[in-house]
CSV table of C-alpha atoms and ligand atoms in Angstrom, one decimal:
chain,number,residue,atom,x,y,z
K,1,MET,CA,-121.3,-38.8,203.2
K,2,GLY,CA,-121.4,-42.6,203.9
K,3,LEU,CA,-119.7,-45.3,201.9
K,4,LYS,CA,-122.9,-46.1,199.9
K,5,GLU,CA,-123.3,-42.4,198.7
K,6,LEU,CA,-119.6,-42.4,197.9
K,7,LEU,CA,-119.8,-45.5,195.8
K,8,ASP,CA,-122.9,-44.1,194.0
K,9,GLU,CA,-121.0,-41.0,193.1
K,10,LEU,CA,-118.0,-42.9,191.9
K,11,ASP,CA,-120.2,-45.2,189.8
K,12,ASP,CA,-121.7,-42.1,188.2
K,13,ASP,CA,-118.3,-40.8,187.4
K,14,LEU,CA,-117.3,-44.1,185.9
K,15,GLN,CA,-120.5,-44.2,183.8
K,16,SER,CA,-119.7,-40.7,182.5
K,17,MET,CA,-116.2,-41.8,181.6
K,18,LYS,CA,-117.7,-44.7,179.7
K,19,GLY,CA,-120.0,-42.3,177.9
K,20,GLN,CA,-117.0,-40.2,176.7
K,21,SER,CA,-114.9,-43.3,175.7
K,22,LEU,CA,-112.5,-42.4,178.5
K,23,PHE,CA,-113.0,-45.4,180.7
K,24,ARG,CA,-109.8,-47.5,181.2
K,25,ASN,CA,-109.5,-51.1,182.1
K,26,LEU,CA,-106.7,-53.6,182.4
K,27,ARG,CA,-105.7,-56.2,179.9
K,28,ARG,CA,-103.9,-59.2,181.3
K,29,ILE,CA,-100.7,-60.5,179.7
K,30,ASP,CA,-100.0,-64.2,180.5
K,31,SER,CA,-96.6,-64.4,178.9
K,32,PRO,CA,-93.3,-62.7,179.4
K,33,GLN,CA,-93.0,-59.2,177.9
K,34,SER,CA,-91.6,-59.6,174.4
K,35,ASP,CA,-92.3,-58.7,170.8
K,36,LYS,CA,-95.3,-61.1,171.1
K,37,VAL,CA,-97.5,-61.5,174.1
K,38,THR,CA,-100.3,-63.9,175.1
K,39,VAL,CA,-103.7,-62.5,176.1
K,40,ASP,CA,-106.6,-64.9,176.8
K,41,GLY,CA,-104.7,-67.8,175.2
K,42,ARG,CA,-104.0,-66.0,171.9
K,43,GLN,CA,-100.7,-64.5,170.8
K,44,TYR,CA,-100.5,-60.9,169.8
K,45,ILE,CA,-97.8,-58.7,168.3
K,46,SER,CA,-97.0,-56.2,171.1
K,47,LEU,CA,-96.8,-52.7,169.6
K,48,CYS,CA,-97.1,-50.7,172.8
K,49,SER,CA,-94.5,-51.8,175.4
K,50,ASN,CA,-91.4,-49.7,176.2
K,51,ASN,CA,-89.3,-52.9,175.9
K,52,TYR,CA,-87.3,-51.1,173.1
K,53,LEU,CA,-84.2,-53.3,173.2
K,54,GLY,CA,-86.1,-56.5,173.9
K,55,LEU,CA,-84.4,-57.0,177.3
K,56,ALA,CA,-87.4,-57.6,179.5
K,57,ASN,CA,-87.1,-61.4,179.0
K,58,HIS,CA,-83.4,-61.6,178.3
K,59,LYS,CA,-81.4,-64.6,179.7
K,60,VAL,CA,-78.5,-62.4,180.9
K,61,LEU,CA,-80.8,-60.2,183.0
K,62,LYS,CA,-82.8,-63.1,184.3
K,63,ASP,CA,-79.7,-65.0,185.3
K,64,ALA,CA,-78.4,-61.9,187.1
K,65,SER,CA,-81.6,-61.6,189.0
K,66,VAL,CA,-81.7,-65.2,190.0
K,67,THR,CA,-78.1,-65.1,191.2
K,68,ALA,CA,-78.8,-61.9,193.2
K,69,ILE,CA,-81.8,-63.6,194.9
K,70,GLU,CA,-79.7,-66.6,195.8
K,71,THR,CA,-76.9,-64.4,197.1
K,72,TYR,CA,-78.8,-61.5,198.7
K,73,GLY,CA,-82.4,-62.7,199.1
K,74,THR,CA,-85.6,-61.1,197.9
K,75,SER,CA,-85.9,-57.8,199.7
K,76,ALA,CA,-83.9,-54.8,200.8
K,77,SER,CA,-86.2,-54.8,203.9
K,78,ALA,CA,-85.9,-51.1,204.7
K,79,SER,CA,-85.3,-47.7,203.1
K,80,ARG,CA,-81.8,-47.0,202.1
K,81,LEU,CA,-81.3,-44.5,204.9
K,82,MET,CA,-82.3,-47.2,207.4
K,83,SER,CA,-80.7,-50.6,206.8
K,84,GLY,CA,-81.7,-51.1,203.1
K,85,ASN,CA,-78.6,-49.7,201.4
K,86,MET,CA,-77.0,-52.8,199.8
K,87,GLY,CA,-73.8,-53.2,197.8
K,88,LEU,CA,-75.9,-53.7,194.7
K,89,HIS,CA,-77.5,-50.2,195.0
K,90,GLU,CA,-74.1,-48.7,195.1
K,91,GLN,CA,-72.8,-50.9,192.3
K,92,LEU,CA,-75.8,-49.9,190.1
K,93,GLU,CA,-75.0,-46.2,190.8
K,94,ARG,CA,-71.4,-46.6,189.8
K,95,VAL,CA,-72.3,-48.5,186.6
K,96,THR,CA,-74.9,-46.0,185.7
K,97,ALA,CA,-72.6,-43.0,186.4
K,98,ALA,CA,-70.0,-44.6,184.1
K,99,PHE,CA,-72.7,-45.2,181.4
K,100,LYS,CA,-74.2,-41.7,181.6
K,101,GLN,CA,-70.7,-40.2,182.0
K,102,THR,CA,-71.7,-38.2,185.0
K,103,GLU,CA,-70.0,-37.6,188.3
K,104,ASP,CA,-72.6,-39.5,190.3
K,105,VAL,CA,-76.0,-41.2,190.3
K,106,LEU,CA,-78.8,-41.7,192.8
K,107,VAL,CA,-81.1,-44.6,192.2
K,108,PHE,CA,-84.9,-44.1,192.8
K,109,ASN,CA,-87.5,-46.8,192.9
K,110,THR,CA,-89.4,-45.5,189.9
K,111,GLY,CA,-89.2,-42.7,187.4
K,112,TYR,CA,-92.3,-41.2,188.9
K,113,MET,CA,-90.5,-41.0,192.2
K,114,ALA,CA,-87.3,-39.7,190.7
K,115,ASN,CA,-89.2,-36.8,189.0
K,116,THR,CA,-91.4,-35.9,191.9
K,117,GLY,CA,-88.4,-36.3,194.3
K,118,ILE,CA,-86.0,-34.1,192.5
K,119,ILE,CA,-88.4,-31.3,191.6
K,120,GLN,CA,-89.8,-31.2,195.1
K,121,ALA,CA,-86.3,-31.2,196.6
K,122,LEU,CA,-84.9,-28.5,194.4
K,123,ALA,CA,-87.9,-26.1,194.1
K,124,SER,CA,-90.2,-24.5,196.6
K,125,ASP,CA,-92.7,-21.6,196.7
K,126,THR,CA,-89.9,-19.1,196.1
K,127,ASP,CA,-88.9,-20.7,192.8
K,128,ALA,CA,-90.1,-20.9,189.2
K,129,ILE,CA,-90.3,-24.0,187.0
K,130,PHE,CA,-90.6,-23.9,183.3
K,131,SER,CA,-92.1,-27.0,182.0
K,132,ASP,CA,-92.9,-28.2,178.4
K,133,GLU,CA,-96.7,-28.6,178.0
K,134,LEU,CA,-96.3,-32.3,177.0
K,135,ASN,CA,-94.2,-33.3,180.0
K,136,HIS,CA,-95.0,-36.5,181.7
K,137,ALA,CA,-97.5,-36.7,184.6
K,138,SER,CA,-94.7,-37.4,187.1
K,139,ILE,CA,-93.1,-34.0,186.2
K,140,ILE,CA,-96.5,-32.3,186.5
K,141,ASP,CA,-97.1,-33.9,189.9
K,142,GLY,CA,-93.5,-33.0,191.0
K,143,CYS,CA,-94.2,-29.3,190.1
K,144,ARG,CA,-97.5,-29.4,192.0
K,145,LEU,CA,-95.8,-30.9,195.1
K,146,SER,CA,-93.0,-28.3,195.0
K,147,ARG,CA,-95.5,-25.4,195.2
K,148,ALA,CA,-93.2,-23.4,192.9
K,149,LYS,CA,-94.7,-21.1,190.3
K,150,VAL,CA,-95.1,-23.2,187.2
K,151,PHE,CA,-94.8,-21.7,183.7
K,152,ILE,CA,-95.9,-24.0,181.0
K,153,TYR,CA,-94.2,-23.4,177.6
K,154,LYS,CA,-95.6,-24.6,174.3
K,155,HIS,CA,-94.3,-27.9,173.2
K,156,ARG,CA,-90.6,-27.7,172.2
K,157,ASN,CA,-91.1,-24.0,171.6
K,158,THR,CA,-87.9,-22.3,172.6
K,159,GLU,CA,-89.1,-18.8,171.8
K,160,HIS,CA,-92.0,-19.2,174.2
K,161,LEU,CA,-89.7,-20.6,176.8
K,162,ARG,CA,-87.3,-17.6,176.4
K,163,SER,CA,-90.2,-15.1,176.6
K,164,LEU,CA,-91.5,-16.7,179.8
K,165,LEU,CA,-88.0,-16.6,181.4
K,166,LEU,CA,-87.7,-13.0,180.3
K,167,ASP,CA,-90.9,-12.1,182.2
K,168,ALA,CA,-90.1,-14.2,185.3
K,169,SER,CA,-87.7,-12.4,187.5
K,170,GLY,CA,-87.5,-12.3,191.3
K,171,TYR,CA,-87.4,-16.0,191.9
K,172,ARG,CA,-84.7,-17.7,194.0
K,173,ARG,CA,-84.2,-20.5,191.5
K,174,ARG,CA,-85.4,-21.0,187.9
K,175,ILE,CA,-85.6,-24.6,186.7
K,176,ILE,CA,-86.4,-25.7,183.2
K,177,ILE,CA,-87.6,-29.3,182.8
K,178,THR,CA,-88.3,-31.2,179.7
K,179,GLU,CA,-88.4,-34.8,178.5
K,180,SER,CA,-85.7,-35.5,175.9
K,181,VAL,CA,-87.8,-38.1,174.0
K,182,PHE,CA,-91.4,-37.3,174.5
K,183,SER,CA,-93.3,-40.4,175.7
K,184,MET,CA,-96.5,-40.0,173.7
K,185,ASP,CA,-95.2,-38.1,170.7
K,186,GLY,CA,-91.8,-39.7,170.1
K,187,ASP,CA,-90.2,-36.4,169.1
K,188,ILE,CA,-87.0,-35.0,170.7
K,189,ALA,CA,-86.6,-31.8,172.6
K,190,PRO,CA,-84.3,-29.1,171.1
K,191,LEU,CA,-81.9,-29.5,173.9
K,192,THR,CA,-79.1,-27.5,172.3
K,193,GLU,CA,-81.3,-24.4,172.3
K,194,ILE,CA,-82.9,-25.2,175.6
K,195,ASN,CA,-79.5,-25.6,177.2
K,196,SER,CA,-78.2,-22.3,175.9
K,197,ILE,CA,-81.4,-20.6,177.1
K,198,ALA,CA,-80.8,-22.1,180.5
K,199,MET,CA,-77.3,-20.8,180.5
K,200,ASN,CA,-78.2,-17.3,179.3
K,201,TYR,CA,-81.1,-16.9,181.7
K,202,ASP,CA,-79.3,-18.4,184.7
K,203,ALA,CA,-81.6,-21.4,185.0
K,204,VAL,CA,-80.9,-25.1,185.8
K,205,LEU,CA,-82.0,-27.6,183.2
K,206,ILE,CA,-83.4,-31.1,184.2
K,207,VAL,CA,-83.8,-33.6,181.4
K,208,ASP,CA,-86.1,-36.6,181.6
K,209,ASP,CA,-84.3,-39.4,179.6
K,210,ALA,CA,-86.9,-42.1,180.5
K,211,HIS,CA,-87.4,-43.0,176.8
K,212,ALA,CA,-83.9,-41.9,175.7
K,213,THR,CA,-81.9,-44.2,177.9
K,214,GLY,CA,-80.7,-47.1,175.8
K,215,VAL,CA,-82.4,-45.6,172.8
K,216,ILE,CA,-80.7,-42.4,171.5
K,217,GLY,CA,-77.1,-41.6,171.2
K,218,LYS,CA,-74.5,-43.8,169.4
K,219,ASN,CA,-74.2,-46.1,172.3
K,220,GLY,CA,-77.7,-45.6,173.8
K,221,ARG,CA,-76.5,-43.3,176.6
K,222,GLY,CA,-79.3,-40.9,176.0
K,223,SER,CA,-79.6,-37.2,175.4
K,224,SER,CA,-76.0,-36.2,176.4
K,225,GLU,CA,-74.7,-38.6,173.7
K,226,HIS,CA,-77.4,-37.5,171.2
K,227,TYR,CA,-76.2,-33.9,171.7
K,228,PRO,CA,-72.5,-34.6,172.6
K,229,HIS,CA,-71.5,-30.9,172.5
K,230,LEU,CA,-73.9,-30.3,175.4
K,231,ASN,CA,-71.8,-32.1,177.9
K,232,PRO,CA,-68.1,-32.0,176.9
K,233,LEU,CA,-65.4,-33.0,179.3
K,234,PRO,CA,-63.3,-29.9,179.8
K,235,GLU,CA,-60.0,-30.2,177.8
K,236,GLY,CA,-57.3,-31.9,179.8
K,237,GLU,CA,-59.6,-32.7,182.7
K,238,GLU,CA,-59.5,-36.3,183.9
K,239,ASN,CA,-62.3,-37.9,185.8
K,240,SER,CA,-61.9,-38.8,189.4
K,241,LEU,CA,-64.1,-41.8,189.1
K,242,PRO,CA,-63.1,-45.5,189.7
K,243,PHE,CA,-63.3,-46.5,186.1
K,244,LYS,CA,-61.3,-46.0,183.0
K,245,GLY,CA,-61.8,-43.5,180.2
K,246,ARG,CA,-62.4,-39.8,179.8
K,247,VAL,CA,-65.8,-39.1,181.3
K,248,ARG,CA,-67.6,-35.9,181.8
K,249,VAL,CA,-67.5,-34.6,185.3
K,250,GLY,CA,-70.6,-33.3,187.0
K,251,MET,CA,-72.9,-33.4,184.0
K,252,GLY,CA,-71.8,-30.0,182.9
K,253,LEU,CA,-72.2,-28.1,186.0
K,254,PHE,CA,-68.4,-27.9,185.9
K,255,SER,CA,-68.3,-27.0,182.3
K,256,SER,CA,-69.1,-23.7,180.8
K,257,GLU,CA,-71.2,-25.2,178.1
K,258,SER,CA,-73.9,-27.1,179.8
K,259,GLN,CA,-75.7,-27.3,183.1
K,260,PHE,CA,-78.1,-30.1,183.0
K,261,ILE,CA,-79.1,-32.9,185.3
K,262,THR,CA,-80.6,-36.1,183.9
K,263,MET,CA,-83.3,-38.4,185.1
K,264,GLY,CA,-83.7,-41.8,183.5
K,265,THR,CA,-85.3,-45.2,184.0
K,266,TYR,CA,-84.2,-48.8,184.0
K,267,SER,CA,-87.8,-50.0,183.3
K,268,LYS,CA,-88.0,-49.2,179.6
K,269,ALA,CA,-85.2,-49.9,177.2
K,270,LEU,CA,-83.1,-51.5,180.0
K,271,GLY,CA,-85.8,-54.2,180.6
K,272,SER,CA,-85.7,-53.9,184.4
K,273,PHE,CA,-87.2,-51.5,186.9
K,274,GLY,CA,-86.4,-48.3,188.8
K,275,ALA,CA,-84.9,-45.0,187.9
K,276,TYR,CA,-82.0,-42.7,188.5
K,277,ILE,CA,-80.9,-39.1,188.7
K,278,ALA,CA,-77.5,-38.5,187.1
K,279,GLY,CA,-75.5,-35.4,187.8
K,280,PRO,CA,-73.0,-33.8,190.2
K,281,ALA,CA,-72.2,-35.6,193.4
K,282,ILE,CA,-73.7,-32.7,195.4
K,283,ILE,CA,-77.1,-33.2,193.8
K,284,LYS,CA,-77.0,-36.8,195.0
K,285,LYS,CA,-76.1,-35.9,198.5
K,286,TYR,CA,-78.8,-33.3,198.6
K,287,LEU,CA,-81.4,-35.7,197.3
K,288,ILE,CA,-80.5,-38.3,199.8
K,289,ASN,CA,-81.3,-35.7,202.5
K,290,LYS,CA,-84.2,-34.0,200.9
K,291,ALA,CA,-86.1,-36.1,198.3
K,292,ARG,CA,-89.1,-37.6,200.1
K,293,PRO,CA,-89.7,-40.3,197.5
K,294,PHE,CA,-86.2,-41.5,198.1
K,295,ILE,CA,-86.2,-41.2,201.9
K,296,TYR,CA,-89.6,-42.7,202.8
K,297,THR,CA,-89.7,-45.9,200.8
K,298,THR,CA,-88.2,-49.4,200.9
K,299,ALA,CA,-85.2,-49.7,198.7
K,300,LEU,CA,-85.3,-51.7,195.4
K,301,PRO,CA,-84.7,-55.4,195.9
K,302,PRO,CA,-81.5,-57.2,194.8
K,303,SER,CA,-83.1,-59.0,191.8
K,304,VAL,CA,-84.1,-55.7,190.2
K,305,LEU,CA,-80.8,-54.0,190.9
K,306,ALA,CA,-78.9,-57.0,189.4
K,307,ALA,CA,-81.0,-57.0,186.3
K,308,SER,CA,-80.4,-53.2,185.8
K,309,ILE,CA,-76.6,-53.7,186.2
K,310,ALA,CA,-76.7,-56.6,183.8
K,311,ALA,CA,-78.6,-54.6,181.2
K,312,ILE,CA,-76.2,-51.7,181.2
K,313,ASN,CA,-73.2,-54.0,181.0
K,314,LEU,CA,-74.9,-55.9,178.1
K,315,ILE,CA,-75.7,-52.9,176.0
K,316,GLN,CA,-72.2,-51.5,176.4
K,317,LYS,CA,-70.8,-54.8,175.0
K,318,ASP,CA,-73.3,-55.4,172.3
K,319,ASN,CA,-74.7,-52.8,170.0
K,320,SER,CA,-76.8,-55.1,167.9
K,321,MET,CA,-80.0,-54.5,169.8
K,322,LEU,CA,-79.7,-50.8,169.4
K,323,ASN,CA,-79.0,-51.2,165.7
K,324,ASN,CA,-82.0,-53.5,165.2
K,325,LEU,CA,-84.2,-51.1,167.1
K,326,TRP,CA,-83.4,-48.3,164.8
K,327,LYS,CA,-83.6,-50.5,161.6
K,328,ASN,CA,-87.0,-51.7,162.6
K,329,THR,CA,-88.1,-48.2,163.6
K,330,MET,CA,-87.1,-46.7,160.3
K,331,LEU,CA,-88.8,-49.4,158.4
K,332,PHE,CA,-92.1,-49.2,160.3
K,333,ARG,CA,-92.3,-45.4,160.3
K,334,GLU,CA,-91.5,-45.1,156.7
K,335,LYS,CA,-94.2,-47.7,155.7
K,336,ILE,CA,-96.9,-46.4,158.0
K,337,LYS,CA,-96.3,-42.8,156.7
K,338,ARG,CA,-96.5,-44.0,153.2
K,339,LEU,CA,-99.9,-45.4,153.9
K,340,GLY,CA,-101.0,-41.9,154.8
K,341,PHE,CA,-101.1,-42.0,158.6
K,342,ASN,CA,-100.1,-39.0,160.6
K,343,THR,CA,-97.2,-40.0,162.8
K,344,MET,CA,-96.8,-36.4,164.1
K,345,ASN,CA,-93.2,-35.4,164.6
K,346,SER,CA,-92.0,-38.8,165.7
K,347,GLU,CA,-88.2,-39.3,165.4
K,348,THR,CA,-87.8,-42.3,167.7
K,349,PRO,CA,-89.2,-45.8,168.2
K,350,ILE,CA,-92.3,-44.2,169.7
K,351,ILE,CA,-94.5,-43.7,166.7
K,352,PRO,CA,-97.9,-42.2,167.5
K,353,ILE,CA,-100.6,-42.7,164.9
K,354,LEU,CA,-102.9,-39.8,165.3
K,355,ILE,CA,-106.6,-40.7,165.0
K,356,GLY,CA,-108.4,-37.8,166.8
K,357,SER,CA,-111.5,-38.7,168.8
K,358,ALA,CA,-111.4,-41.0,171.8
K,359,GLU,CA,-114.3,-43.1,170.5
K,360,TYR,CA,-112.7,-43.6,167.1
K,361,THR,CA,-109.3,-44.4,168.6
K,362,ILE,CA,-110.7,-47.1,170.8
K,363,LYS,CA,-112.5,-48.6,167.8
K,364,PHE,CA,-109.2,-48.6,165.9
K,365,SER,CA,-107.3,-50.2,168.8
K,366,GLU,CA,-110.0,-52.9,169.1
K,367,ARG,CA,-109.9,-53.7,165.4
K,368,LEU,CA,-106.1,-54.1,165.6
K,369,PHE,CA,-106.6,-56.4,168.6
K,370,GLN,CA,-109.0,-58.6,166.6
K,371,GLU,CA,-106.3,-58.8,163.9
K,372,GLY,CA,-103.7,-59.9,166.4
K,373,ILE,CA,-102.0,-56.6,167.3
K,374,PHE,CA,-101.8,-55.2,170.8
K,375,ALA,CA,-101.6,-51.4,170.5
K,376,SER,CA,-103.4,-49.4,173.1
K,377,ALA,CA,-105.5,-46.3,172.5
K,378,ILE,CA,-104.1,-43.2,174.2
K,379,ARG,CA,-106.7,-40.7,175.3
K,380,PRO,CA,-107.0,-37.6,177.6
K,381,PRO,CA,-105.8,-36.8,180.2
K,382,THR,CA,-102.6,-38.5,178.9
K,383,VAL,CA,-102.8,-36.5,175.7
K,384,PRO,CA,-104.7,-33.3,174.8
K,385,ASP,CA,-108.4,-33.5,173.8
K,386,GLY,CA,-108.8,-34.3,170.1
K,387,SER,CA,-105.3,-35.8,169.7
K,388,CYS,CA,-106.1,-39.4,170.7
K,389,ARG,CA,-103.8,-41.8,169.1
K,390,ILE,CA,-102.5,-45.3,168.8
K,391,ARG,CA,-99.1,-45.1,170.4
K,392,THR,CA,-97.0,-47.7,168.7
K,393,THR,CA,-93.6,-48.6,169.8
K,394,ILE,CA,-91.1,-50.6,167.8
K,395,THR,CA,-88.6,-52.8,169.5
K,396,ALA,CA,-85.3,-54.6,168.6
K,397,GLY,CA,-87.2,-57.9,168.9
K,398,HIS,CA,-89.8,-57.4,166.2
K,399,SER,CA,-89.1,-59.4,163.1
K,400,ILE,CA,-89.4,-57.9,159.6
K,401,GLU,CA,-92.3,-60.3,159.0
K,402,ASP,CA,-94.1,-59.0,162.0
K,403,ILE,CA,-93.6,-55.4,160.9
K,404,GLU,CA,-94.9,-56.2,157.4
K,405,TYR,CA,-97.9,-58.0,159.0
K,406,CYS,CA,-98.6,-54.9,161.1
K,407,ILE,CA,-98.4,-52.6,158.1
K,408,GLY,CA,-100.9,-54.8,156.3
K,409,VAL,CA,-103.3,-54.7,159.2
K,410,PHE,CA,-102.9,-50.9,159.6
K,411,GLU,CA,-103.7,-50.5,155.9
K,412,LYS,CA,-106.8,-52.7,156.2
K,413,VAL,CA,-108.1,-51.2,159.4
K,414,GLY,CA,-107.2,-47.7,158.3
K,415,LYS,CA,-109.2,-48.0,155.1
K,416,GLU,CA,-112.1,-49.8,156.8
K,417,LEU,CA,-112.4,-47.0,159.4
K,418,ARG,CA,-111.6,-44.3,156.9
K,419,ALA,CA,-108.5,-43.1,158.7
K,420,ILE,CA,-106.5,-43.1,155.5
Q,1,PLP,N1,-91.0,-39.9,182.7
Q,1,PLP,C1,-91.5,-40.3,181.5
Q,1,PLP,C2,-91.2,-39.5,180.3
Q,1,PLP,C3,-92.2,-41.5,181.4
Q,1,PLP,O1,-92.7,-41.9,180.2
Q,1,PLP,C4,-92.4,-42.3,182.5
Q,1,PLP,C5,-93.1,-43.5,182.3
Q,1,PLP,O2,-93.6,-44.3,183.0
Q,1,PLP,C6,-91.9,-41.9,183.7
Q,1,PLP,C7,-91.2,-40.7,183.8
Q,1,PLP,C8,-92.1,-42.7,185.0
Q,1,PLP,O3,-91.2,-43.8,185.0
Q,1,PLP,P1,-91.6,-45.0,185.9
Q,1,PLP,O4,-92.5,-45.9,185.0
Q,1,PLP,O5,-90.3,-45.7,186.2
Q,1,PLP,O6,-92.3,-44.6,187.1
């Protein structure tokens, strides 16, 4: 097949996607990411970013990035195993380990790479992975890359997970993997039960905290703080880490009550970029040696690392953004539900508004856009067929007036399109 035939075939595919309302295109933002963004010269309320704490354009993060550029330049210039391992990488790992209260942390360039990296490093064709059916594409792709036998359990369904584990013996390792806050549904995994299943069935649990970091837990530390009993520091045990305070050692692998490893991102609530795996030091050492997305890529640049460090330091000093995030979330969800929209089982600032068909969801999103609200339509393959939705996300930066305005528009558009 020559290039012309290939292009004809691809064009046919694209036309068919258009016919099914599944074609995607990019919308360009000409302003910083904030509660309001500019598109084609007009300002819109942004209801679909992951900028939960409003840090993506925060002065403290920007200043830290600028200083890092002036001090260390613009690039790490090599992978970390070559000459790209800079002091800021290690500083970010120390700061994140303290924040997550784990023994150690390894920074990855993206959450996609962290998930594909850890799954592929820990599992191979002799192993079994148990994965929630709504897990993110990066987890799905990690499972595929690993060549392990993959068992998909029904969303948050611990009985189904248990029954799959019961039937799956003879594997070298058994790994359960779930998001804590589900990115498209905004619900939270029942980690207490999943953790005890992992322990009872001799499996290792990996938790994706991409949308939990900075968002859930009293201080925004994520799932281990949301479910504090999962990861207790053994009585009388002191940490061996170079910072003060009683911290949990080894993310539970040293405790009898928990055994999970966490992945998280700096790119969402923390307003920066990149990701991490938090857990026992030996996991870090192993990933440095085995995780291909860690090994074969240029390390994150100083500006990004400095912004991540600044974000973690900032949210540990100042709880007000987290408080605003939750206040805004409760207000918006309560009002949108009262209008009669189906927000599924959302418990977090991710508030899906279930519409159904792709065509109708696009129409809904376009009408919102005409009314000054940027909220994208989520369609297959991101979500299952027939469950297309407007995925709204509330941030600390939204004002009460903006939220009230959005509610008014959702009511108007919802009635117009007979969604409520
Ligand atoms: N895991 C989840 C649950 C996500 O929603 C995302 C989103 O992008 C990722 C992983 C990947 O993170 P990143 O954007 O840093 O690649």
